[in-house]
mmCIF file of C-alpha atoms in Angstrom:
data_model
loop_
_atom_site.group_PDB
_atom_site.id
_atom_site.type_symbol
_atom_site.label_atom_id
_atom_site.label_comp_id
_atom_site.label_asym_id
_atom_site.label_seq_id
_atom_site.Cartn_x
_atom_site.Cartn_y
_atom_site.Cartn_z
ATOM 1 C CA MET A 1 0.138 -0.488 0.281
ATOM 2 C CA SER A 2 0.985 3.074 -0.798
ATOM 3 C CA LEU A 3 1.701 5.480 2.197
ATOM 4 C CA SER A 4 0.335 8.491 0.425
ATOM 5 C CA LEU A 5 -2.714 6.685 1.069
ATOM 6 C CA LEU A 6 -2.636 7.273 5.037
ATOM 7 C CA ASN A 7 -3.128 10.881 4.930
ATOM 8 C CA PRO A 8 -1.824 11.076 7.948
ATOM 9 C CA PRO A 9 -2.083 14.629 9.703
ATOM 10 C CA ASN A 10 1.395 16.832 10.371
ATOM 11 C CA LEU A 11 1.656 16.280 13.342
ATOM 12 C CA GLY A 12 5.031 18.728 13.135
ATOM 13 C CA ALA A 13 2.067 21.752 13.035
ATOM 14 C CA ALA A 14 0.560 20.887 15.391
ATOM 15 C CA PRO A 15 1.770 23.211 18.426
ATOM 16 C CA SER A 16 3.873 22.677 21.247
ATOM 17 C CA ALA A 17 2.765 22.175 24.555
ATOM 18 C CA SER A 18 4.445 25.598 25.428
ATOM 19 C CA GLU A 19 2.288 27.088 22.837
ATOM 20 C CA VAL A 20 -0.652 25.871 23.806
ATOM 21 C CA ILE A 21 -0.046 26.768 27.082
ATOM 22 C CA THR A 22 0.830 30.234 26.154
ATOM 23 C CA LYS A 23 -2.050 30.949 24.315
ATOM 24 C CA HIS A 24 -4.360 30.232 28.143
ATOM 25 C CA LEU A 25 -2.587 31.844 29.924
ATOM 26 C CA ARG A 26 -2.224 34.957 28.029
ATOM 27 C CA GLU A 27 -5.923 35.043 27.555
ATOM 28 C CA ALA A 28 -6.662 34.279 30.374
ATOM 29 C CA ILE A 29 -4.280 37.108 32.183
ATOM 30 C CA ILE A 30 -5.297 39.945 29.129
ATOM 31 C CA ALA A 31 -9.148 39.242 30.317
ATOM 32 C CA GLY A 32 -8.230 39.911 34.056
ATOM 33 C CA HIS A 33 -8.532 36.318 35.460
ATOM 34 C CA PHE A 34 -5.193 36.979 37.382
ATOM 35 C CA ALA A 35 -4.144 40.302 39.296
ATOM 36 C CA ASP A 36 -1.804 42.623 38.892
ATOM 37 C CA ASP A 37 1.449 41.220 40.348
ATOM 38 C CA GLU A 38 -0.225 37.766 41.384
ATOM 39 C CA PRO A 39 1.837 35.152 41.155
ATOM 40 C CA ILE A 40 1.314 32.213 38.100
ATOM 41 C CA ARG A 41 2.352 29.328 40.239
ATOM 42 C CA GLN A 42 3.991 26.497 37.647
ATOM 43 C CA ASP A 43 3.501 23.793 39.776
ATOM 44 C CA ASP A 44 -0.228 25.014 39.361
ATOM 45 C CA ILE A 45 -0.393 25.138 35.700
ATOM 46 C CA ALA A 46 1.735 22.415 35.572
ATOM 47 C CA ARG A 47 -1.399 20.114 36.675
ATOM 48 C CA LEU A 48 -3.792 21.966 35.411
ATOM 49 C CA PHE A 49 -2.632 20.494 31.775
ATOM 50 C CA ASN A 50 -1.080 17.727 33.022
ATOM 51 C CA VAL A 51 2.789 18.172 31.885
ATOM 52 C CA SER A 52 5.981 18.727 32.979
ATOM 53 C CA LYS A 53 7.217 22.422 34.436
ATOM 54 C CA ILE A 54 9.492 22.463 31.587
ATOM 55 C CA PRO A 55 6.627 24.075 28.898
ATOM 56 C CA VAL A 56 4.814 25.883 31.269
ATOM 57 C CA ARG A 57 8.606 27.885 31.767
ATOM 58 C CA GLU A 58 8.892 28.467 28.472
ATOM 59 C CA ALA A 59 5.451 29.213 28.651
ATOM 60 C CA LEU A 60 6.092 31.687 30.928
ATOM 61 C CA LYS A 61 9.336 33.383 29.163
ATOM 62 C CA ARG A 62 7.263 33.470 26.574
ATOM 63 C CA LEU A 63 4.941 36.010 28.022
ATOM 64 C CA GLU A 64 7.563 37.899 29.765
ATOM 65 C CA ALA A 65 8.790 38.702 26.400
ATOM 66 C CA GLU A 66 5.905 40.090 25.895
ATOM 67 C CA GLY A 67 5.399 41.879 28.690
ATOM 68 C CA LEU A 68 2.544 40.349 30.490
ATOM 69 C CA VAL A 69 4.447 38.607 33.379
ATOM 70 C CA GLN A 70 7.911 38.699 34.968
ATOM 71 C CA PHE A 71 10.313 36.256 36.815
ATOM 72 C CA PHE A 72 11.531 37.928 40.382
ATOM 73 C CA ARG A 73 14.147 35.624 42.323
ATOM 74 C CA HIS A 74 12.767 32.722 45.335
ATOM 75 C CA ARG A 75 9.289 34.150 44.130
ATOM 76 C CA GLY A 76 9.150 33.134 40.073
ATOM 77 C CA ALA A 77 7.004 34.928 37.894
ATOM 78 C CA MET A 78 4.284 37.216 38.001
ATOM 79 C CA VAL A 79 1.729 39.112 36.426
ATOM 80 C CA VAL A 80 3.033 42.933 35.618
ATOM 81 C CA ARG A 81 1.537 45.415 37.479
ATOM 82 C CA ILE A 82 1.388 48.501 34.787
ATOM 83 C CA SER A 83 1.556 52.421 36.942
ATOM 84 C CA GLU A 84 -0.745 55.224 36.001
ATOM 85 C CA GLN A 85 2.913 56.907 34.627
ATOM 86 C CA GLU A 86 3.909 53.798 32.382
ATOM 87 C CA LEU A 87 0.525 53.312 30.690
ATOM 88 C CA ALA A 88 0.635 57.092 30.144
ATOM 89 C CA GLN A 89 3.982 57.175 28.365
ATOM 90 C CA ILE A 90 2.786 53.768 26.602
ATOM 91 C CA PHE A 91 0.413 55.531 25.083
ATOM 92 C CA GLU A 92 2.315 58.963 24.086
ATOM 93 C CA VAL A 93 4.623 56.097 22.502
ATOM 94 C CA ARG A 94 1.287 54.520 20.633
ATOM 95 C CA ILE A 95 0.341 58.569 19.104
ATOM 96 C CA LEU A 96 4.189 58.281 17.929
ATOM 97 C CA LEU A 97 4.299 55.440 16.052
ATOM 98 C CA GLU A 98 0.546 55.360 14.659
ATOM 99 C CA VAL A 99 0.656 58.493 13.767
ATOM 100 C CA GLN A 100 3.010 57.586 11.449
ATOM 101 C CA ALA A 101 1.805 54.460 10.882
ATOM 102 C CA ILE A 102 -0.748 55.631 8.647
ATOM 103 C CA ARG A 103 0.761 58.720 6.875
ATOM 104 C CA LEU A 104 2.463 56.482 5.233
ATOM 105 C CA ALA A 105 -0.167 54.439 5.177
ATOM 106 C CA LEU A 106 -2.568 57.072 3.763
ATOM 107 C CA PRO A 107 -0.955 57.322 0.213
ATOM 108 C CA ASN A 108 -0.796 53.083 -0.702
ATOM 109 C CA LEU A 109 -4.226 52.856 0.773
ATOM 110 C CA THR A 110 -6.886 50.503 -1.897
ATOM 111 C CA ALA A 111 -10.154 50.551 -1.691
ATOM 112 C CA ASP A 112 -9.820 47.182 -0.738
ATOM 113 C CA HIS A 113 -8.096 48.040 1.862
ATOM 114 C CA LEU A 114 -10.807 50.724 2.724
ATOM 115 C CA ALA A 115 -13.526 48.016 2.656
ATOM 116 C CA ARG A 116 -12.209 45.952 4.718
ATOM 117 C CA ALA A 117 -11.768 48.167 7.715
ATOM 118 C CA GLN A 118 -15.453 49.127 7.271
ATOM 119 C CA ALA A 119 -15.984 44.901 6.782
ATOM 120 C CA ILE A 120 -14.529 45.624 10.164
ATOM 121 C CA CYS A 121 -16.678 48.485 12.380
ATOM 122 C CA ASP A 122 -19.614 46.671 10.666
ATOM 123 C CA GLN A 123 -17.935 43.228 13.000
ATOM 124 C CA PHE A 124 -17.091 46.130 16.124
ATOM 125 C CA ILE A 125 -20.165 47.185 16.568
ATOM 126 C CA ALA A 126 -22.671 43.533 16.432
ATOM 127 C CA ASP A 127 -20.245 41.471 18.345
ATOM 128 C CA ASP A 128 -21.790 41.291 21.856
ATOM 129 C CA ASP A 129 -18.344 39.576 23.069
ATOM 130 C CA VAL A 130 -16.142 41.462 24.777
ATOM 131 C CA GLY A 131 -13.193 39.280 24.463
ATOM 132 C CA ARG A 132 -13.196 40.375 20.255
ATOM 133 C CA TRP A 133 -13.733 43.518 21.181
ATOM 134 C CA ALA A 134 -10.169 44.146 21.314
ATOM 135 C CA GLU A 135 -8.939 42.304 19.238
ATOM 136 C CA LEU A 136 -11.156 43.250 16.514
ATOM 137 C CA ASN A 137 -10.105 46.782 17.665
ATOM 138 C CA TRP A 138 -6.545 46.106 16.501
ATOM 139 C CA ALA A 139 -7.732 44.577 12.900
ATOM 140 C CA PHE A 140 -8.889 47.850 12.127
ATOM 141 C CA HIS A 141 -5.943 49.375 13.139
ATOM 142 C CA TYR A 142 -4.215 46.773 11.061
ATOM 143 C CA CYS A 143 -5.613 46.896 8.068
ATOM 144 C CA LEU A 144 -4.447 50.995 7.831
ATOM 145 C CA TYR A 145 -1.711 50.251 9.116
ATOM 146 C CA GLU A 146 -0.580 47.570 7.166
ATOM 147 C CA ALA A 147 -0.495 49.345 3.468
ATOM 148 C CA ALA A 148 2.666 51.561 5.706
ATOM 149 C CA GLN A 149 4.533 48.492 4.219
ATOM 150 C CA ARG A 150 7.144 48.501 7.204
ATOM 151 C CA PRO A 151 6.877 45.168 8.497
ATOM 152 C CA PHE A 152 8.687 45.809 11.902
ATOM 153 C CA LEU A 153 6.471 49.146 12.488
ATOM 154 C CA VAL A 154 3.054 47.408 12.115
ATOM 155 C CA ASN A 155 5.104 44.775 14.472
ATOM 156 C CA LEU A 156 6.119 46.702 16.804
ATOM 157 C CA ILE A 157 3.323 48.707 17.742
ATOM 158 C CA ARG A 158 1.305 45.415 17.452
ATOM 159 C CA SER A 159 3.621 44.621 20.140
ATOM 160 C CA ILE A 160 2.003 47.432 22.688
ATOM 161 C CA HIS A 161 -1.236 46.632 21.585
ATOM 162 C CA ASP A 162 -1.075 43.166 23.306
ATOM 163 C CA LYS A 163 0.853 45.181 26.674
ATOM 164 C CA ILE A 164 -2.643 46.745 27.141
ATOM 165 C CA GLU A 165 -5.590 44.621 25.645
ATOM 166 C CA ARG A 166 -6.121 42.941 29.351
ATOM 167 C CA PHE A 167 -6.677 47.198 29.495
ATOM 168 C CA LEU A 168 -8.758 48.576 26.402
ATOM 169 C CA ARG A 169 -10.186 45.554 27.170
ATOM 170 C CA MET A 170 -11.596 47.000 31.230
ATOM 171 C CA GLN A 171 -12.083 50.493 29.189
ATOM 172 C CA MET A 172 -14.587 49.566 26.233
ATOM 173 C CA SER A 173 -16.391 47.419 28.846
ATOM 174 C CA LEU A 174 -17.059 49.997 31.891
ATOM 175 C CA SER A 175 -17.331 53.016 30.161
ATOM 176 C CA PRO A 176 -20.729 54.107 29.289
ATOM 177 C CA ASP A 177 -20.071 54.203 25.517
ATOM 178 C CA GLY A 178 -16.562 53.197 25.818
ATOM 179 C CA LYS A 179 -17.318 50.644 22.932
ATOM 180 C CA MET A 180 -19.673 53.538 20.183
ATOM 181 C CA ARG A 181 -16.924 56.062 21.209
ATOM 182 C CA ALA A 182 -14.995 53.511 19.831
ATOM 183 C CA ASP A 183 -17.034 52.594 16.721
ATOM 184 C CA ARG A 184 -18.022 56.344 15.560
ATOM 185 C CA GLU A 185 -13.941 57.168 16.556
ATOM 186 C CA HIS A 186 -12.500 54.422 14.106
ATOM 187 C CA ARG A 187 -15.947 55.296 11.742
ATOM 188 C CA ALA A 188 -14.355 58.835 11.408
ATOM 189 C CA ILE A 189 -11.657 56.986 10.286
ATOM 190 C CA LEU A 190 -11.663 55.810 8.199
ATOM 191 C CA ALA A 191 -13.317 58.342 6.392
ATOM 192 C CA ALA A 192 -11.293 60.663 6.594
ATOM 193 C CA CYS A 193 -8.602 58.111 5.050
ATOM 194 C CA GLY A 194 -11.319 57.177 2.683
ATOM 195 C CA GLN A 195 -10.776 61.382 1.229
ATOM 196 C CA GLY A 196 -6.751 61.388 1.756
ATOM 197 C CA ASN A 197 -6.788 63.747 3.880
ATOM 198 C CA GLU A 198 -3.550 63.115 6.585
ATOM 199 C CA GLU A 199 -3.786 66.569 8.270
ATOM 200 C CA GLN A 200 -7.121 64.992 9.185
ATOM 201 C CA VAL A 201 -6.700 60.922 10.034
ATOM 202 C CA THR A 202 -3.047 62.118 12.198
ATOM 203 C CA GLN A 203 -5.546 64.465 14.655
ATOM 204 C CA LEU A 204 -7.828 61.633 14.465
ATOM 205 C CA ILE A 205 -5.465 59.077 15.127
ATOM 206 C CA GLU A 206 -3.916 61.857 17.883
ATOM 207 C CA GLN A 207 -7.080 62.309 19.429
ATOM 208 C CA HIS A 208 -8.857 58.779 19.503
ATOM 209 C CA ILE A 209 -5.694 57.399 20.969
ATOM 210 C CA ILE A 210 -5.431 60.147 24.010
ATOM 211 C CA GLY A 211 -9.202 59.339 24.925
ATOM 212 C CA VAL A 212 -8.789 56.214 25.472
ATOM 213 C CA CYS A 213 -5.517 56.868 27.743
ATOM 214 C CA GLN A 214 -7.614 59.480 29.380
ATOM 215 C CA THR A 215 -11.055 57.030 29.922
ATOM 216 C CA LEU A 216 -8.628 54.173 30.560
ATOM 217 C CA LEU A 217 -7.166 56.041 33.992
ATOM 218 C CA THR A 218 -10.464 56.641 35.242
ATOM 219 C CA TYR A 219 -11.807 53.986 35.320
ATOM 220 C CA LEU A 220 -7.903 52.377 36.229
ATOM 221 C CA PRO A 221 -8.393 50.553 39.751
ATOM 222 C CA LYS A 222 -5.850 52.622 42.390
ATOM 223 C CA PRO A 223 -3.377 51.127 43.519
ATOM 224 C CA HIS A 224 -5.293 51.207 47.640
ATOM 225 C CA ASP A 225 -8.240 49.324 45.680
ATOM 226 C CA ARG A 226 -5.802 46.791 44.100
ATOM 227 C CA ARG A 227 -5.753 43.728 46.410
ATOM 228 C CA SER A 228 -1.850 44.146 48.439
#
């Protein structure tokens, strides 16, 4: 019998144990199931996934590289706490990078880019899953920024979005009009892109990011409100 008739799955393409654990821990941190400064105990995670501590440690190292956890001597891995000052600085960097990205992207935006961004806006406003809002928010921005043809710049912006995604979820879910405001601002940005108005679109991007930061700082728990 020819071996080709077996039609075997490509096991080499299957995710490793550490990749699966990374995905689940990342989602748990982003969704707020772990508090700031809360330890992630390797023994507990290994027992939960029925694996040794080796893939757990590999997963935590990946999350450390993403800025979600930090290793401390004698305490192990803990969820990273981001102060108000740090968060404000992160948003300052977002403005610098994203304004430049949209400026570079604008001359290269096609009807397809705009149509895909429009479809994402429609998905965003129709979706009631809070967990999907931040994902669709990034999809909208990426759809525009990819036209900049600067993959390093876009990947840098993505890494920042990943680092603060749990806060973006908080902002959109806790603010009374967080989702509706994001939708209005996205559509205004999209309209300015369609008109090719660089001054307006860069201003809208900057205002959009500043507004998210200001709202988030309003709802961000203060240190005395957090778990000690």
